[in-house]
XYZ file of C-alpha atoms in Angstrom:
514
model
C 47.195 20.345 0.344
C 49.154 17.169 -1.141
C 52.188 17.484 2.179
C 49.294 18.372 4.721
C 48.074 15.357 3.939
C 51.893 13.292 4.143
C 52.150 14.898 7.225
C 48.848 13.666 9.048
C 49.806 9.916 7.513
C 53.649 9.937 8.987
C 51.480 10.982 12.575
C 48.647 8.769 12.156
C 50.521 5.649 11.303
C 54.743 5.688 11.742
C 54.185 5.459 15.814
C 52.168 2.731 15.473
C 54.940 0.355 13.504
C 58.051 0.393 16.574
C 62.066 0.265 16.017
C 61.637 -2.798 14.768
C 63.493 -3.193 10.916
C 61.308 -5.358 9.108
C 58.971 -3.285 10.360
C 60.044 -0.283 9.553
C 60.840 -1.435 6.065
C 57.740 -2.349 5.909
C 56.305 1.226 6.813
C 58.466 2.614 4.406
C 56.334 0.302 1.700
C 52.567 1.612 2.630
C 53.788 4.460 2.861
C 55.094 4.888 -0.239
C 51.188 3.202 -1.625
C 49.939 5.512 -0.070
C 51.387 8.212 -1.270
C 51.062 7.366 -4.463
C 47.246 7.021 -4.141
C 46.529 10.439 -2.869
C 48.587 11.147 -5.905
C 46.080 9.683 -8.195
C 43.142 11.348 -6.591
C 44.444 14.525 -6.511
C 45.691 14.719 -10.195
C 42.650 13.591 -11.299
C 40.510 15.460 -8.925
C 42.730 18.810 -10.510
C 42.117 17.560 -14.184
C 37.995 17.519 -13.826
C 38.155 20.433 -11.924
C 40.376 21.643 -15.178
C 37.233 20.230 -17.283
C 35.245 21.461 -15.323
C 36.168 25.294 -15.261
C 36.917 24.613 -19.625
C 33.241 23.370 -19.752
C 31.453 26.752 -17.429
C 33.416 28.880 -20.003
C 32.420 27.832 -22.835
C 28.658 27.212 -21.922
C 28.703 30.977 -20.550
C 26.539 32.922 -22.799
C 27.745 35.032 -24.400
C 26.081 38.977 -26.506
C 25.302 37.693 -30.213
C 26.408 39.962 -32.745
C 24.857 41.349 -35.393
C 23.800 44.196 -38.424
C 21.872 46.700 -38.200
C 18.973 45.835 -40.036
C 18.716 42.122 -38.187
C 18.629 44.126 -34.891
C 15.645 46.764 -36.734
C 13.842 42.668 -37.563
C 13.072 42.648 -33.767
C 13.885 38.497 -32.983
C 15.849 39.032 -30.887
C 13.781 41.800 -29.142
C 14.899 41.372 -25.393
C 18.573 38.847 -25.677
C 21.896 40.899 -25.440
C 23.209 41.380 -28.464
C 27.229 43.661 -30.445
C 26.918 46.047 -33.668
C 29.414 47.326 -34.645
C 29.776 50.580 -37.644
C 29.539 53.987 -37.427
C 28.365 56.148 -35.387
C 26.526 58.500 -37.820
C 24.629 61.007 -34.791
C 25.594 61.918 -31.416
C 22.532 62.958 -29.099
C 23.742 64.203 -25.052
C 21.239 65.156 -22.065
C 22.067 65.766 -18.568
C 21.855 61.413 -18.123
C 21.151 59.986 -21.699
C 23.248 59.319 -24.326
C 21.351 58.890 -27.468
C 23.515 57.500 -30.302
C 22.217 56.053 -33.954
C 24.712 53.591 -35.573
C 24.283 52.461 -39.152
C 26.841 49.391 -39.878
C 25.717 50.138 -44.104
C 23.334 46.911 -43.822
C 21.448 49.107 -44.104
C 19.965 53.149 -44.192
C 17.927 53.306 -41.100
C 20.541 53.549 -38.120
C 20.061 51.747 -34.705
C 19.166 53.443 -31.889
C 21.726 53.475 -29.199
C 20.271 54.993 -25.616
C 22.584 54.413 -22.380
C 23.311 56.426 -18.972
C 25.211 59.465 -19.676
C 28.960 57.920 -18.262
C 29.569 56.168 -21.035
C 29.640 59.244 -23.392
C 33.927 59.792 -24.340
C 35.384 62.966 -26.039
C 35.733 60.531 -29.106
C 32.394 59.297 -29.718
C 31.820 61.705 -32.535
C 30.211 62.040 -35.471
C 31.567 59.358 -37.546
C 34.138 57.524 -34.955
C 33.999 54.050 -35.474
C 31.921 51.978 -32.600
C 30.814 48.456 -31.248
C 28.072 47.988 -28.184
C 27.035 45.328 -26.472
C 24.208 46.094 -24.736
C 20.420 45.031 -24.229
C 17.999 44.896 -28.216
C 14.141 46.898 -26.722
C 11.482 48.178 -27.816
C 11.127 51.291 -28.438
C 8.757 53.313 -26.808
C 9.383 56.090 -30.106
C 7.211 55.859 -32.911
C 10.711 56.769 -35.185
C 12.559 53.019 -35.038
C 10.849 49.792 -34.472
C 13.524 48.557 -31.846
C 16.444 50.719 -29.564
C 19.228 49.439 -27.955
C 19.782 50.103 -23.736
C 23.836 49.601 -24.094
C 25.747 48.237 -21.068
C 29.458 49.058 -22.953
C 30.576 51.406 -25.363
C 33.991 51.380 -27.480
C 35.188 53.690 -29.800
C 37.035 51.252 -31.357
C 38.667 54.497 -34.456
C 37.851 57.878 -33.483
C 36.622 61.388 -36.316
C 37.660 64.525 -36.086
C 34.095 66.092 -37.172
C 36.662 70.216 -37.860
C 38.670 67.817 -40.622
C 36.236 65.181 -41.907
C 34.390 66.950 -45.692
C 30.675 65.940 -44.468
C 29.039 67.999 -41.705
C 26.410 65.512 -39.167
C 23.228 69.042 -39.802
C 23.962 69.152 -43.928
C 22.881 67.924 -47.032
C 25.391 67.429 -48.875
C 24.268 67.381 -53.172
C 25.800 64.961 -55.594
C 28.372 67.437 -56.722
C 30.044 68.058 -53.776
C 30.162 64.406 -52.013
C 32.283 63.522 -55.536
C 35.083 65.589 -54.652
C 35.743 62.462 -51.829
C 35.529 59.255 -53.495
C 36.819 57.647 -51.370
C 34.308 58.691 -48.392
C 31.611 59.956 -50.006
C 30.408 55.974 -49.654
C 29.420 56.385 -46.051
C 27.351 59.100 -46.686
C 23.327 57.992 -46.785
C 22.697 58.959 -50.892
C 26.052 56.633 -52.307
C 25.525 54.178 -49.614
C 22.492 53.304 -50.210
C 23.639 54.037 -54.329
C 25.718 50.642 -53.263
C 22.973 48.586 -52.048
C 20.953 49.227 -55.007
C 24.406 48.122 -57.365
C 24.624 45.172 -55.471
C 20.736 43.991 -55.118
C 20.136 44.809 -59.584
C 23.264 43.053 -60.111
C 21.736 39.381 -57.874
C 18.283 40.295 -59.826
C 20.656 39.823 -63.215
C 22.518 37.118 -62.702
C 19.354 35.571 -60.914
C 17.187 36.363 -64.383
C 19.585 35.128 -66.936
C 19.780 32.266 -64.508
C 16.556 31.079 -64.059
C 16.596 31.505 -67.710
C 18.992 28.325 -68.170
C 21.309 31.431 -69.967
C 25.230 30.152 -68.748
C 27.546 32.781 -67.715
C 30.734 33.015 -69.478
C 33.885 35.211 -67.993
C 34.566 37.059 -71.642
C 38.406 38.023 -71.639
C 39.148 41.962 -70.482
C 42.418 41.229 -72.346
C 41.004 41.596 -76.230
C 42.566 41.149 -79.254
C 39.337 42.525 -81.241
C 37.874 45.886 -82.093
C 34.046 44.800 -81.700
C 32.235 48.261 -81.719
C 34.737 48.830 -84.585
C 34.582 52.781 -83.645
C 38.698 52.830 -82.987
C 37.736 53.812 -79.060
C 40.582 51.459 -77.959
C 43.396 51.498 -75.034
C 45.712 49.925 -76.024
C 47.227 47.014 -73.111
C 51.408 47.252 -72.791
C 53.561 46.164 -69.820
C 55.010 48.768 -68.189
C 59.169 47.100 -68.222
C 60.219 47.191 -71.708
C 60.568 42.804 -71.579
C 59.611 43.059 -74.634
C 61.590 43.811 -77.586
C 61.197 47.165 -79.216
C 59.229 46.155 -81.709
C 57.239 43.259 -80.169
C 54.685 42.379 -78.988
C 53.824 41.699 -75.515
C 50.644 39.208 -76.847
C 52.833 38.999 -80.236
C 49.705 41.489 -81.354
C 48.324 44.671 -80.725
C 45.729 44.224 -77.499
C 42.850 46.294 -75.651
C 41.486 46.611 -73.583
C 37.510 44.777 -74.295
C 35.074 47.255 -75.797
C 32.760 44.112 -75.823
C 32.588 41.144 -74.366
C 30.141 40.046 -78.124
C 32.190 38.620 -80.142
C 33.215 36.371 -77.434
C 29.870 35.639 -76.199
C 29.156 34.511 -80.452
C 32.123 31.859 -79.590
C 30.262 30.123 -77.551
C 26.820 30.509 -78.593
C 27.683 28.246 -80.863
C 27.182 24.760 -78.766
C 25.210 27.230 -75.590
C 21.762 28.216 -76.806
C 21.434 30.755 -74.518
C 25.050 32.585 -73.225
C 25.245 36.090 -71.265
C 28.698 37.638 -69.961
C 27.982 40.921 -67.064
C 31.365 42.885 -66.230
C 34.182 45.703 -66.824
C 34.316 47.330 -70.669
C 36.408 50.149 -71.936
C 35.677 53.054 -73.918
C 38.976 55.751 -74.724
C 36.150 58.701 -75.670
C 37.803 62.248 -74.670
C 34.462 63.388 -73.268
C 33.372 64.195 -69.839
C 29.800 64.533 -70.272
C 27.081 63.427 -68.154
C 26.288 61.010 -70.191
C 30.173 58.879 -70.568
C 33.084 56.861 -69.206
C 36.175 55.511 -69.742
C 35.235 52.467 -68.081
C 31.538 50.918 -66.962
C 30.001 48.183 -66.572
C 28.178 45.548 -69.588
C 25.308 43.333 -69.282
C 25.245 40.828 -73.149
C 23.664 38.051 -74.232
C 23.588 36.204 -77.018
C 20.797 33.250 -78.169
C 20.991 30.621 -80.950
C 18.105 29.902 -83.242
C 16.689 33.518 -82.728
C 14.222 34.235 -86.237
C 12.939 38.175 -86.050
C 14.403 41.287 -83.896
C 11.369 40.559 -81.227
C 13.131 37.609 -80.199
C 15.435 40.586 -78.937
C 13.186 43.006 -77.802
C 11.202 40.073 -76.086
C 14.121 39.293 -74.024
C 14.965 42.732 -73.133
C 12.036 44.540 -71.983
C 11.195 41.215 -69.324
C 15.131 41.841 -68.150
C 13.793 45.491 -67.914
C 11.148 45.170 -66.246
C 11.729 41.973 -63.666
C 16.437 43.383 -62.405
C 13.596 46.037 -61.430
C 10.849 44.674 -60.235
C 13.465 42.877 -57.880
C 15.424 46.026 -56.926
C 12.691 48.272 -55.760
C 10.959 45.603 -53.502
C 14.615 44.199 -51.644
C 15.450 48.753 -51.695
C 12.619 50.082 -51.554
C 13.760 52.648 -48.713
C 16.737 52.734 -50.731
C 15.164 53.477 -54.117
C 12.573 55.757 -52.255
C 15.418 58.317 -51.251
C 16.040 59.167 -54.443
C 12.593 59.403 -55.226
C 12.001 61.500 -53.136
C 15.791 63.715 -52.680
C 17.918 63.345 -56.265
C 15.185 63.134 -58.472
C 11.097 63.606 -56.842
C 8.162 61.852 -59.035
C 10.483 60.101 -60.740
C 8.479 56.910 -58.803
C 5.713 57.746 -60.826
C 7.795 57.262 -64.307
C 9.306 54.457 -63.775
C 5.796 52.494 -62.116
C 4.611 53.627 -65.726
C 7.752 51.654 -67.702
C 6.520 48.490 -65.825
C 2.860 48.935 -66.163
C 2.462 49.433 -70.292
C 4.529 47.755 -73.098
C 7.081 49.377 -74.704
C 6.779 50.438 -78.469
C 8.364 49.463 -81.219
C 8.638 52.444 -84.460
C 10.851 51.516 -87.363
C 14.303 54.110 -87.525
C 12.084 55.996 -90.878
C 9.157 56.225 -88.873
C 11.788 57.783 -86.108
C 13.635 60.018 -88.104
C 9.601 61.529 -89.815
C 7.962 62.438 -86.212
C 11.920 63.903 -86.064
C 11.592 65.897 -88.652
C 7.865 66.429 -88.541
C 8.382 68.581 -85.534
C 8.368 71.820 -84.220
C 11.589 70.962 -82.097
C 15.052 72.416 -83.411
C 17.477 69.907 -83.227
C 21.527 70.636 -83.076
C 21.935 67.432 -85.156
C 19.978 66.747 -88.362
C 17.523 63.851 -88.663
C 17.941 63.257 -92.919
C 17.264 59.778 -93.291
C 20.559 57.914 -92.830
C 22.526 60.584 -89.836
C 22.748 58.464 -86.514
C 20.423 59.422 -83.987
C 21.619 61.370 -81.286
C 20.923 62.069 -77.798
C 18.725 64.853 -78.343
C 17.027 63.174 -80.457
C 16.403 59.437 -77.919
C 14.957 62.032 -75.259
C 12.728 63.870 -78.078
C 11.755 59.649 -79.705
C 11.220 58.777 -75.681
C 8.688 62.149 -74.878
C 6.736 61.538 -77.569
C 6.258 57.858 -77.590
C 5.153 58.536 -73.774
C 7.794 59.340 -71.818
C 7.474 55.018 -72.296
C 10.777 52.903 -73.126
C 10.619 53.029 -76.984
C 12.166 50.383 -79.394
C 13.999 50.989 -82.977
C 15.011 48.834 -85.503
C 15.845 48.621 -88.669
C 18.648 51.838 -89.090
C 20.540 52.309 -92.800
C 23.114 49.928 -93.750
C 26.779 51.904 -92.330
C 25.623 52.540 -89.048
C 26.487 49.408 -87.466
C 29.473 46.998 -87.468
C 29.419 44.465 -89.578
C 28.600 41.992 -87.079
C 24.436 43.057 -88.146
C 22.393 41.361 -90.579
C 21.808 42.737 -94.092
C 17.952 43.198 -94.386
C 18.428 43.509 -97.655
C 15.838 45.306 -98.531
C 17.455 47.838 -101.351
C 16.849 50.792 -102.185
C 16.822 51.379 -98.160
C 19.523 48.987 -97.139
C 18.996 49.089 -93.587
C 19.791 46.119 -91.292
C 17.983 43.622 -88.197
C 19.852 46.103 -85.830
C 17.691 47.481 -82.467
C 18.227 49.996 -79.954
C 16.548 50.885 -76.769
C 15.573 54.873 -75.644
C 15.074 54.861 -72.124
C 13.415 58.021 -70.533
C 15.996 60.860 -69.058
C 18.991 58.569 -70.342
C 18.366 57.512 -74.961
C 19.855 54.907 -75.560
C 19.703 51.702 -73.133
C 20.152 49.042 -74.813
C 21.283 48.450 -78.058
C 20.880 44.294 -80.275
C 21.295 42.968 -83.287
C 21.280 39.706 -85.816
C 24.220 38.374 -86.935
C 25.615 38.168 -90.594
C 24.907 34.350 -90.844
C 25.154 33.854 -94.144
C 29.151 33.044 -95.152
C 28.907 35.375 -98.387
C 27.278 38.564 -97.649
C 29.747 38.346 -94.395
C 32.432 38.056 -95.933
C 32.491 40.354 -98.350
C 31.753 43.360 -96.101
C 35.246 41.959 -94.019
C 36.838 42.296 -98.003
C 35.296 45.074 -97.808
C 36.359 46.798 -94.793
C 40.147 44.935 -94.969
C 38.515 42.722 -92.412
C 38.692 39.527 -93.846
C 42.256 37.832 -92.337
C 41.451 39.642 -88.610
C 38.140 37.675 -88.487
C 39.193 34.510 -90.353
C 38.074 32.808 -87.218
C 35.250 34.438 -87.288
C 34.340 33.437 -90.533
C 34.748 29.937 -89.208
C 32.224 29.879 -86.565
C 29.612 30.676 -90.558
C 31.730 27.549 -91.857
C 30.502 25.079 -89.421
C 27.118 24.596 -87.876
C 26.830 28.152 -87.652
C 22.898 29.014 -86.812
C 20.732 32.244 -87.438
C 21.057 34.075 -83.609
C 21.429 37.065 -82.154
C 22.281 39.830 -79.214
C 22.366 42.648 -76.716
C 23.813 44.849 -74.899
C 22.932 47.285 -71.429
C 25.112 50.111 -69.984
C 24.827 48.582 -66.416
C 25.615 52.405 -64.992
C 22.928 53.992 -67.427
C 20.570 51.049 -66.643
C 21.304 52.884 -63.177
C 20.187 56.383 -63.500
C 17.659 55.089 -65.868
C 15.547 53.716 -62.362
C 16.849 56.294 -59.813
C 16.950 59.491 -62.178
C 20.138 60.549 -61.722
C 21.757 62.524 -64.194
C 25.023 62.504 -64.408
C 26.581 59.277 -64.728
C 29.660 59.329 -62.417
C 27.021 58.624 -59.300
C 26.254 55.536 -60.528
C 29.317 54.078 -59.891
C 31.742 53.395 -57.300
C 35.197 54.221 -58.620
C 34.425 57.409 -61.789
C 36.744 56.438 -64.776
C 36.537 59.491 -67.366
C 39.014 61.552 -69.343
C 41.104 63.513 -67.391
C 41.115 61.144 -64.236
C 41.594 58.205 -62.328
C 41.640 59.095 -59.165
C 42.458 56.474 -55.362
């Protein structure tokens, strides 16, 4: 265009200038000025056109990307949307293709309706896809909306012959457990992960709303809080220190509890809690034990009695359970219908009725008066076993029950002495729940310096825990706390028999997959 303009200018104007040299010079000047003006106009026009094209491209409405749970809410009906997820089923007819896609945001899949022309050999059960189309109200009562697809892209294929889960089979928890890297793709386990996430959030919310301060207690510690000796010792994998010296200069272990560190913090904050992994080197592969599990622990300063602790325990259980049932109703129903039919009634009863409170002495009396043949002894002074705990729960109406005031010798050094000779009990409490047995364990802490010093000396630990005695020497206040096993809590509300089915990657004796 610029060349054409120059040529036209030449023809129209140069002829009239004549042969005079002065006129020739003037013509050249006019010609060059005109050419510059044309160049400026053309460049501005070209820049403007580029900007307008860019704005037009930017303002072009693209499909909104939604999660499946958002699409199912129906607020975007009539809009072009994109969803991404994994195929749960494929059904092809002569003219139409029906695909169910789920992305883990909820239990229900989104139905995709497309022309059979969009079918692809790679579009199979388990494949990862991206689907774009218009969200419409569904004519079927089975789903509120459906996506009329105009594009289906297979992002990752799935060989259904090699895939361990089959589309028309209902796989039991025992089978699914064999594939820890794949089981999150099943309905039951994906529901478990959403419930676990909601329960975790509810726990943090519960404590925050009640003025508790969260403390990140260490995973590596030099303390054996429980005193049972079931510890994993921590050492570098490479020899970076002298053979006869420890990396930390003292023996270090994976924590069995954050309680002692919470006690430190309870000297400055009246309400503290922690929620994290704990470890026990128990050589057990039972349905109740893990080598790594999560614990919710709380510590309260200025406590007056065990009732101060039992109120917090019961409130925590009710609050978190109500939130989980509200936020994950479909996921919880899946367990109550397919995994543990009838368990919903048990959970509702636990929420409606107050928890029972009995003493350890009363518990032993109940066990001894029963006609049940127990494997383990039920004499006063023996530790309660799982069979005893479950029997006591059923005896109390299949409802949670607090057992208080255990024999002093059964509890760790920090439990407060009731000084109630001749029985001699400790101000300790366990919460027993249906299907599980012990869920929570706690105690008032020994705040009397002379009694605590004597007990540590008796155990030969006064030097190791000199710092713990300092907590009593300087501004000590009566305090107490408890811990709740998170996985056992999930077992309790869902009716899951094996603890390995409520944690993403179970660790136990002779098993550490992935």
